[in-house]
XYZ file of C-alpha atoms in Angstrom:
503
model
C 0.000 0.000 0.000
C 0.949 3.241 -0.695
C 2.354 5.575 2.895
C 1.323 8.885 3.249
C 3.503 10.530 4.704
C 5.627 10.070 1.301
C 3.255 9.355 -2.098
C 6.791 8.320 -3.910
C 7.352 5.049 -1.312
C 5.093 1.920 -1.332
C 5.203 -0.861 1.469
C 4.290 -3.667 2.179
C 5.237 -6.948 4.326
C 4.828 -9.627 2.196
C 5.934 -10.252 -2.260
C 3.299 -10.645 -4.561
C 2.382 -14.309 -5.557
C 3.033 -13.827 -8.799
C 6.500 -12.550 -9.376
C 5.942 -10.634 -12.822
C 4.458 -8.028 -10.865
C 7.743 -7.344 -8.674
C 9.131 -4.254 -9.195
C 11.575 -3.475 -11.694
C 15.127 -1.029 -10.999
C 16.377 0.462 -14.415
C 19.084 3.184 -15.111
C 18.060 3.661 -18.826
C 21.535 1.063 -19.812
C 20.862 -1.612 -17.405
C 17.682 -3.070 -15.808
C 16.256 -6.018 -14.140
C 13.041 -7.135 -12.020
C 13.674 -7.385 -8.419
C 14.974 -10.930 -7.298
C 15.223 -12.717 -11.036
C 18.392 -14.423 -12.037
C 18.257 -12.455 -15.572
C 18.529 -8.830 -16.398
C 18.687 -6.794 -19.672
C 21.229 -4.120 -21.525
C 20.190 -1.284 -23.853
C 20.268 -1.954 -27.315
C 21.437 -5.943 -26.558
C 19.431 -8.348 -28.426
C 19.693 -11.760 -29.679
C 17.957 -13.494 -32.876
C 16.730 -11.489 -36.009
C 13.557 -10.658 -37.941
C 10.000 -11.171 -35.822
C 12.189 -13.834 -33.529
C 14.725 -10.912 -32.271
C 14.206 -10.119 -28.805
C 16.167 -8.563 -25.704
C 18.909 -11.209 -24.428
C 18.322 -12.567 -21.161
C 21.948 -11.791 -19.266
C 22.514 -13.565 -16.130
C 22.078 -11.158 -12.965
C 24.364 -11.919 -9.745
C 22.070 -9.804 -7.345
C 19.618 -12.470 -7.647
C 20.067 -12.532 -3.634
C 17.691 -12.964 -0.798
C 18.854 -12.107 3.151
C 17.946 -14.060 5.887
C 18.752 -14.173 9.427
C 18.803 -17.388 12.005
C 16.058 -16.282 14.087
C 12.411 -14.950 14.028
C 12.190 -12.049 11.908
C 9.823 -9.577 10.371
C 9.914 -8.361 6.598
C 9.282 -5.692 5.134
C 9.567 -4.610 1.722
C 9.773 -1.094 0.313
C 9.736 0.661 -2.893
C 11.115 4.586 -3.310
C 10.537 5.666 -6.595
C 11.941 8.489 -6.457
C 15.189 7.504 -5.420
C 14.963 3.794 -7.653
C 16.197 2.017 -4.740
C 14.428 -1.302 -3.586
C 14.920 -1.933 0.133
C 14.053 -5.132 1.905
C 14.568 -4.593 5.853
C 14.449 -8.297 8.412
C 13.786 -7.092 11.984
C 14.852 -9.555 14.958
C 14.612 -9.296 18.603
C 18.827 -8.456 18.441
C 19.627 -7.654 14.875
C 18.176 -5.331 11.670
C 19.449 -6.022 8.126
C 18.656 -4.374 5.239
C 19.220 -5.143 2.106
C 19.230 -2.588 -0.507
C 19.084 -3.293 -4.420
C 19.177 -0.423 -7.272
C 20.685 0.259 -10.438
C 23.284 2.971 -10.495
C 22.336 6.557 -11.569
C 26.340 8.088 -12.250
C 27.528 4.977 -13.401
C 25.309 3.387 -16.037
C 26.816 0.126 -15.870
C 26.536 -1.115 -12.304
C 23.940 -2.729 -10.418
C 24.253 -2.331 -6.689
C 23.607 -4.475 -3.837
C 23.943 -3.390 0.013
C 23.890 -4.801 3.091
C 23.312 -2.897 6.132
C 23.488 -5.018 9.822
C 22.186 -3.263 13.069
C 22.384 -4.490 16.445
C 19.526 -3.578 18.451
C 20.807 -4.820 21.856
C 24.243 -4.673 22.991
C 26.038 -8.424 22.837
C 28.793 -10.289 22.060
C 27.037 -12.923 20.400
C 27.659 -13.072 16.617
C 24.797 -12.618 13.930
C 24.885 -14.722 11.130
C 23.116 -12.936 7.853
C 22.617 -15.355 5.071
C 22.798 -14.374 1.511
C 20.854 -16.912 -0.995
C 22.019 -16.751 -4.406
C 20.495 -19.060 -7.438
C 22.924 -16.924 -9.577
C 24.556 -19.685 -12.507
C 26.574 -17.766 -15.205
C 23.767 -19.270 -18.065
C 21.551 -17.759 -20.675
C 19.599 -18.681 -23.313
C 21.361 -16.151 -25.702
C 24.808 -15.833 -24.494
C 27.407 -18.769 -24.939
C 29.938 -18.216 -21.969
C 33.351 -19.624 -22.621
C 35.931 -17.725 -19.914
C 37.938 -14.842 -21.254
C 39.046 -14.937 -24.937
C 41.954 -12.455 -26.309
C 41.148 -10.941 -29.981
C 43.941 -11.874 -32.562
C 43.923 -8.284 -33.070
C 42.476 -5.933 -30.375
C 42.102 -1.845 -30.301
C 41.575 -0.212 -26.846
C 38.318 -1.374 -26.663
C 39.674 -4.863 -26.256
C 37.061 -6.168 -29.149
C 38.427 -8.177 -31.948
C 39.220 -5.958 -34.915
C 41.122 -8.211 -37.052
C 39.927 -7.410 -40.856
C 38.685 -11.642 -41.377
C 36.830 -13.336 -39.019
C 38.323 -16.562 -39.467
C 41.720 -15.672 -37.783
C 40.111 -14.103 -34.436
C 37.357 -17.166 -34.612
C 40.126 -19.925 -35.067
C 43.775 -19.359 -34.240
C 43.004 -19.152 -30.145
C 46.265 -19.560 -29.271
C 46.840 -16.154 -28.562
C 45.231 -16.975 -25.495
C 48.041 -19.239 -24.295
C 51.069 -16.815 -25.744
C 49.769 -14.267 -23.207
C 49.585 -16.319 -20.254
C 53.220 -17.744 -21.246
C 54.251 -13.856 -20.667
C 52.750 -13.813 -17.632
C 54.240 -16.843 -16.718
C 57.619 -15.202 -17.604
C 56.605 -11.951 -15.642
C 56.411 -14.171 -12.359
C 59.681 -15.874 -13.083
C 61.475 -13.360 -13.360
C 60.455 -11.339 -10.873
C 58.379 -13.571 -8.346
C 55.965 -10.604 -7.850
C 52.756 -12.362 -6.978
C 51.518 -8.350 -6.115
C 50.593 -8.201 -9.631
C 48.941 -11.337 -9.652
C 46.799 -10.246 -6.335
C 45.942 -6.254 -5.852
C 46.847 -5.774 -9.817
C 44.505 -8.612 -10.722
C 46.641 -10.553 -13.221
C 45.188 -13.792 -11.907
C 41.567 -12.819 -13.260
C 43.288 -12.770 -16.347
C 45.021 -16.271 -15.842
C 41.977 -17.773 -14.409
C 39.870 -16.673 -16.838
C 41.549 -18.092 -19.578
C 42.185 -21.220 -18.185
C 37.805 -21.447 -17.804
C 37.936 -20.796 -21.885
C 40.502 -23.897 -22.647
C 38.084 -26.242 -20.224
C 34.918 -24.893 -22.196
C 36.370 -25.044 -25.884
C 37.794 -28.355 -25.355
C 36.214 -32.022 -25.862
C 36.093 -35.205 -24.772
C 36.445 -37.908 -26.776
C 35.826 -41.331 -24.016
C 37.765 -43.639 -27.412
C 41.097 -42.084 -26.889
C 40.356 -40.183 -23.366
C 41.719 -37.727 -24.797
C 41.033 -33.675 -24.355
C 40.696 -32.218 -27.846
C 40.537 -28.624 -29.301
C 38.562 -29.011 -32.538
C 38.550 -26.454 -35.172
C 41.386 -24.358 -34.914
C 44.056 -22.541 -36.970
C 47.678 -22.742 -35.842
C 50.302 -20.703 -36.176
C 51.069 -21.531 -39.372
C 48.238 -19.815 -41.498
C 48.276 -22.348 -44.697
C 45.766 -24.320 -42.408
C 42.307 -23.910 -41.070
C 39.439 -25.477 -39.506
C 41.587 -28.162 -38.129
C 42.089 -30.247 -35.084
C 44.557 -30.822 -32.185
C 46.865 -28.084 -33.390
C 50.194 -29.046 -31.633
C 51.253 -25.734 -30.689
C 47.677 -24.743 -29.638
C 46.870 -28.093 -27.387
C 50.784 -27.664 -25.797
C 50.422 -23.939 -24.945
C 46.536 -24.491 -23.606
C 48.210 -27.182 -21.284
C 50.773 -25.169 -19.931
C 48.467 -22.109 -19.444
C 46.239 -24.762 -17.396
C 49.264 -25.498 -15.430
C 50.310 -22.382 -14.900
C 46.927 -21.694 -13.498
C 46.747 -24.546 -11.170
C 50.539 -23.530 -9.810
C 49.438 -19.696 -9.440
C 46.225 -20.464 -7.647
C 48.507 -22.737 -4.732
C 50.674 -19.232 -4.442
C 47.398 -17.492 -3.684
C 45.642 -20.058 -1.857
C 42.634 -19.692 -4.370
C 40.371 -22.802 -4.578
C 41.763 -24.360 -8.448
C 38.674 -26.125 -10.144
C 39.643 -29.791 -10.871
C 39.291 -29.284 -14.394
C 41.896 -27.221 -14.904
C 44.305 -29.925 -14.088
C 42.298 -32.452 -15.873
C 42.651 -31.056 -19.536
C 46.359 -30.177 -18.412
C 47.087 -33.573 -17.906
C 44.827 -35.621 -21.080
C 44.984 -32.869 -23.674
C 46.162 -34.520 -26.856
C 49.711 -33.519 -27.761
C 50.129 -35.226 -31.243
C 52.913 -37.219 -31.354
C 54.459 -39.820 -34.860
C 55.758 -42.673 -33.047
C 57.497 -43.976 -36.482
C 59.439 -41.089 -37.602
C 59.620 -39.607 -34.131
C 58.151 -36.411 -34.521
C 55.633 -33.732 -33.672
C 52.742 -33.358 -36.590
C 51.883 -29.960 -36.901
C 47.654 -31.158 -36.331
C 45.773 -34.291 -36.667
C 46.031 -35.368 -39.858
C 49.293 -33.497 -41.127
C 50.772 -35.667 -43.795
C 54.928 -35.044 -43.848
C 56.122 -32.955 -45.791
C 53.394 -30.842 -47.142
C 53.879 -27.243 -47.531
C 53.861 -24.521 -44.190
C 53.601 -20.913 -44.499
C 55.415 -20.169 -41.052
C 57.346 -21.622 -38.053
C 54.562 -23.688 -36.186
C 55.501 -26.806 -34.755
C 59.193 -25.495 -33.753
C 58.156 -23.613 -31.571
C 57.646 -26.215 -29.269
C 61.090 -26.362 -28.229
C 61.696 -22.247 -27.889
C 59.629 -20.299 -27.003
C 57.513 -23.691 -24.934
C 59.867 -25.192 -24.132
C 58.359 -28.604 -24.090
C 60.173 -31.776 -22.739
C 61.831 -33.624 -25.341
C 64.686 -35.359 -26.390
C 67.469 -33.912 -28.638
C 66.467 -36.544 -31.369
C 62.816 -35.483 -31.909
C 63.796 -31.785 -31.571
C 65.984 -32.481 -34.816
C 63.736 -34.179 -36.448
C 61.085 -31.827 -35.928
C 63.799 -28.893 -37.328
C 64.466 -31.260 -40.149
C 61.210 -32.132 -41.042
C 59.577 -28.799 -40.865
C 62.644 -26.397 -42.399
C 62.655 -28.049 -46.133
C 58.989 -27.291 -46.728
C 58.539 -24.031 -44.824
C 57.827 -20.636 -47.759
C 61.269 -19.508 -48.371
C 59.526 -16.170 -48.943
C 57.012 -16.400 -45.622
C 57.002 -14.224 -42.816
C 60.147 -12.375 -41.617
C 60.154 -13.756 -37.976
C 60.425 -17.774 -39.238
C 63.725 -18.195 -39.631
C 65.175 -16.747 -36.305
C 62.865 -19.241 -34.872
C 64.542 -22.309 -36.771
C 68.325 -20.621 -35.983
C 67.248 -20.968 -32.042
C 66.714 -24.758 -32.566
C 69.765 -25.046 -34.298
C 71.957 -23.267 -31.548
C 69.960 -25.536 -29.294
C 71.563 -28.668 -30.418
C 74.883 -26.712 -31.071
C 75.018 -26.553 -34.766
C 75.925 -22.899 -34.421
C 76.991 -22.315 -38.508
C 73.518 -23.456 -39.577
C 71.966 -21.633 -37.258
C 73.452 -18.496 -38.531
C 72.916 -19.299 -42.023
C 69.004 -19.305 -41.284
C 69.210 -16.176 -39.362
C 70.839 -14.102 -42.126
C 67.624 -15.294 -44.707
C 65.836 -12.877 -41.970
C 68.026 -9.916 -43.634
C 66.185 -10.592 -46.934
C 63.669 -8.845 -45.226
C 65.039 -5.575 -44.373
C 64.483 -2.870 -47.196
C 67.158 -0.302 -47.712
C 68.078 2.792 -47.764
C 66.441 2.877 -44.217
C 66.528 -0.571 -43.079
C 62.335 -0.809 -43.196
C 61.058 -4.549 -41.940
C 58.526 -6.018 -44.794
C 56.607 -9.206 -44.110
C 57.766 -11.125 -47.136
C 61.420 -10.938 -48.728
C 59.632 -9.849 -51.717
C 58.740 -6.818 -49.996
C 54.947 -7.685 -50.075
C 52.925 -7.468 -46.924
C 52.849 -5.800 -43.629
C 55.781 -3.174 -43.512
C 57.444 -1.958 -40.291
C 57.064 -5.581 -39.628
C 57.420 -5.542 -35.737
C 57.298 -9.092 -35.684
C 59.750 -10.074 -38.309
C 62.086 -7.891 -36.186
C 60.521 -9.430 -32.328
C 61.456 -12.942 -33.836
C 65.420 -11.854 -34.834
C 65.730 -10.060 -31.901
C 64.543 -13.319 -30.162
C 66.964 -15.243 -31.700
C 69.977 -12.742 -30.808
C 68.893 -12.864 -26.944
C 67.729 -15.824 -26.635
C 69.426 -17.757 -28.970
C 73.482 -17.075 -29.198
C 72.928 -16.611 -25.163
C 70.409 -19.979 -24.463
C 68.724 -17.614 -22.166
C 65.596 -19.586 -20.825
C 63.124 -18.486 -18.215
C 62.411 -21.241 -15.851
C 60.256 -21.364 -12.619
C 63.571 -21.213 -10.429
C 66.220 -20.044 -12.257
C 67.339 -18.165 -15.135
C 69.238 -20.967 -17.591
C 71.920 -20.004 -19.887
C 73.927 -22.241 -22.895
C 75.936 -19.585 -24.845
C 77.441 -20.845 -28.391
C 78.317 -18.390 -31.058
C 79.046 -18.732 -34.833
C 82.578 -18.239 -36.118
C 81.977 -14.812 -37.645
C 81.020 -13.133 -34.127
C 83.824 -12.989 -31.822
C 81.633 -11.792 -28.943
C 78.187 -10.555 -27.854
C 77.260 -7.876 -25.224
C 73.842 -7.867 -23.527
C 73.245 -4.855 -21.112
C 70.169 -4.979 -18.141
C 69.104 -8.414 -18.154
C 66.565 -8.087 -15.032
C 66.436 -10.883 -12.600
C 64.611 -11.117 -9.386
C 65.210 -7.301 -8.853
C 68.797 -7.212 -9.730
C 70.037 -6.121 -13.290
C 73.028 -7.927 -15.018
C 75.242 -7.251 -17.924
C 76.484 -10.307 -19.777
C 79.288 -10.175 -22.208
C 79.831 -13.530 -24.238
C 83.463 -14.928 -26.200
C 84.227 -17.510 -27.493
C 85.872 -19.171 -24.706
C 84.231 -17.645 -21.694
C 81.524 -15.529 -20.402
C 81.842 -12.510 -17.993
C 78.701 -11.244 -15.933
C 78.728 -7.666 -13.624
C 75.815 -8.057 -11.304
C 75.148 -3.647 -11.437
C 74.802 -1.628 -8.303
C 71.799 -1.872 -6.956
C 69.694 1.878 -7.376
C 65.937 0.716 -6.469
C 64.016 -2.034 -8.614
C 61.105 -2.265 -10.643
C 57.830 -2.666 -8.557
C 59.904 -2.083 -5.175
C 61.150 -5.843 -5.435
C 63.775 -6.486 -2.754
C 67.043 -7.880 -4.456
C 67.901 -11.666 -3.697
C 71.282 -12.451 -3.514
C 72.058 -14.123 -6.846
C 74.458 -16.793 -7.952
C 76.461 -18.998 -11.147
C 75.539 -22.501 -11.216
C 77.659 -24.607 -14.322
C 76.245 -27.615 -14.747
C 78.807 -29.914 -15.930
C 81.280 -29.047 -13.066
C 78.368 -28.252 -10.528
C 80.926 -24.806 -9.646
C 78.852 -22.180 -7.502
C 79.842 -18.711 -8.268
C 78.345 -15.930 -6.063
C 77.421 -12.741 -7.951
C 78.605 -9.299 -5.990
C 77.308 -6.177 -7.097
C 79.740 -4.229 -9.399
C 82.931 -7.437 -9.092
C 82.632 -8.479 -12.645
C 82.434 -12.766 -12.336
C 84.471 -15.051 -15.264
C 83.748 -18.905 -16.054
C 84.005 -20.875 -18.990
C 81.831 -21.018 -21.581
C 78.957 -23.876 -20.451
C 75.941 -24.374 -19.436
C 74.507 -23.303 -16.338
C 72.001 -20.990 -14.561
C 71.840 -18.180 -12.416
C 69.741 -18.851 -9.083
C 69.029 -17.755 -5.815
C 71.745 -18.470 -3.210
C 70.763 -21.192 -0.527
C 71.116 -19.123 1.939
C 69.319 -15.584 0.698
C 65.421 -14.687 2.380
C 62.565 -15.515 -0.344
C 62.252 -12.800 -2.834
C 58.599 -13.364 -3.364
C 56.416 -9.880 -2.949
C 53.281 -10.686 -2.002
């Protein structure tokens, strides 16, 4: 009934019996009917021609108080102000819960709970909130967060042809790799937390478990209808690249969500551990999908990648055979950042002079007089070709130095070709500390620099030289430049040094 002290407010104490005549909160963008798991959005709409109509979207604030004792409701409308308030009075306690769509910002819908003793106790009240919220609609297909192949500050997919943003979903895995690197290297798990990287990790991990399938002859994970890498193919399944990078994006997931002490849904793990990684037991190899027959034509490195930048476990004999296999048929005019990816393999299995031979095809790609990037050696395609130039610059950093980011350490395996006597890299950041590494033939010399303050406030560990074949510990001291021999090894935390983790 309407009060009279205020002709904008109607109260009563109990809901109507049928809900369609429950009162509805609107903002003019977003609006919804008071206690129903769906709401709608301005001007979204699913279907077309007389079946188009306004697409249900799940609403969270489905949510109904109660309190664990005798209570009495009441339920009030202000139009005037929009807001719906439900208030439960007790003997001890008075909650109210208020629902209303926001006014400034257009976007939000707002739910708040207000709790009022009424006598003075140390006993606790217990409010319970009673959700049937389920992230499911009739009109919307939710599949966990999905990066565009190409993206504009909006964050929407604005790649020219559908089929690219629709198929090659591996994108999604390349960006949790970095993040994967960013924790490495700096074991900031701030960015992670307050920054809210692990949304982004989490979220993505939700898409692989909703776009893959299971298939109960093989139990096997699948991801069906892809594009990989390599751009000559569409439309086709178990990618290898895609399926390996989904499964280490899981994994990375599952190992991120133990740092936080978030709750990992089994699932994650699951597809981690039975995705298909397509495997040639005869010639010992990777295919590049289901259904690859050797030796057809690529466009672009694909399946090499497996080894840098995934780094996926495998033995020195199927890495060369997946070089050996692949290289031969690969475009000798594709894209510019190919063949630094094929001279990392090489240096890999320490065939430096073939290695560099495949690097220089990447100068075939640099147009004079001003040293411009093109896609193709022909000069055709995309020009200022950043990643023609990301993939050399890959294979000067990470390839003559072996550089490899792993979960505890930073690993190293310099080799250089005969026509480069040495190699300089300046500022390689590691747990807080910066490093300059110059590389000869013979040996390698690293200055840990003086420490001036570090990215993100991240306390320096105290760093040291592990070579592998001679197990040799080297500590590293700030500004005393360190010699070894040219091997193997990694740089690590010292035994003894505090965790470096910023939480």
């Amino acid at each position: 009934m309407s009060c009279d002290s205020d002709p904008y407010i109607f109260t009563t104490d109990t809901l109507p019996s049928d809900l369609r005549f429950l009162p509805p909160l609107a903002n003019g963008h977003l609006g919804w009917r008071v206690y129903n798991n769906i709401m709608h959005m301005g001007g979204v709409y699913n279907g077309e021609g007389g079946r188009c109509h306004r697409a249900d979207v799940p609403c969270p604030l489905a949510v109904k108080v109660e309190l664990e004792e005798p209570v009495q409701h009441t339920y009030s409308l202000d139009t005037h102000k929009g807001i719906f308030i439900h208030t439960l009075s007790s003997a001890s306690a008075t909650a109210t819960q208020s629902l209303y769509s926001h006014r400034h910002y257009p976007n939000l819908m707002v739910m708040e709970i207000l709790l009022e003793r009424q006598v003075t106790s140390q006993e606790p009240v217990t409010v319970k909130l009673v959700s049937s919220f389920t992230p499911q609609s009739k009109d919307i297909r939710f599949e966990g967060l999905k990066f565009p192949w190409e993206s504009a500050v909006s964050g929407r997919e604005v790649c020219p042809e559908d089929i690219y943003g629709q198929q090659e979903i591996h994108i999604n895995g390349d960006v949790t790799l970095a993040f994967r690197h960013y924790l490495y290297l700096t074991e900031d798990l701030s960015m992670f937390r307050e920054g809210l990287g692990s949304e982004v990790i989490y979220g993505v991990a939700d898409y692989w478990v909703s776009r893959v399938t299971w298939k109960p002859e093989d139990q096997k994970y699948h991801l069906d209808g892809v594009m990989p890498p390599d751009e000559y193919y569409y439309n086709v399944n178990d990618s290898v690249y895609t399926n390996t990078v989904a499964k280490l994006g899981l994994q990375f997931a599952v190992e991120l969500a133990e740092l936080l002490q978030h709750p990992a849904p089994k699932e994650w793990q699951a597809v981690a551990e039975y995705i298909k990684i397509p495997f040639d037991e005869e010639h010992q190899y990777h295919p590049e999908y289901d259904g690859y027959i050797k030796g057809h034509p690529v466009k672009q490195a694909d399946t090499v990648l497996l080894g840098y930048p995934l780094g996926l476990p495998m033995s020195p004999e199927v890495r060369r055979n997946d070089l050996e296999a692949y290289e031969p048929v690969t475009n000798p005019h594709g894209p510019a950042m190919t063949w630094g990816m094929f001279a990392i393999g090489w240096l890999e299995l320490g065939e430096a002079e073939k290695a560099q031979l495949l690097l220089e095809k990447c100068f075939n790609n640099i147009q004079g007089p001003f040293q411009v990037w093109s896609e193709s050696s022909d000069g055709s395609g995309a020009v200022n070709f950043l990643t023609g130039m990301g993939g050399f610059l890959q294979a000067v950093l990470f390839g003559y130095t072996g550089f490899r980011v792993q979960k505890d350490c930073l690993a190293f395996s310099p080799l250089l070709p005969n026509d480069v006597c040495e190699l300089c890299v300046r500022g390689v950041n590691y747990l807080g500390s910066q490093m300059d590494w110059l590389l000869r033939k013979e040996e390698v010399c690293i200055i840990l620099r003086e420490q001036e303050g570090s990215p993100g406030n991240t306390k320096p560990c105290n760093l040291q030289v592990v070579l592998k074949a001679s197990g040799t510990k080297i500590p590293l001291t700030p500004g005393q430049p360190v010699t070894f021999p040219r091997e193997p090894g990694y740089v690590c935390k010292l035994i003894s040094s505090a965790s470096c983790w910023l939480f």
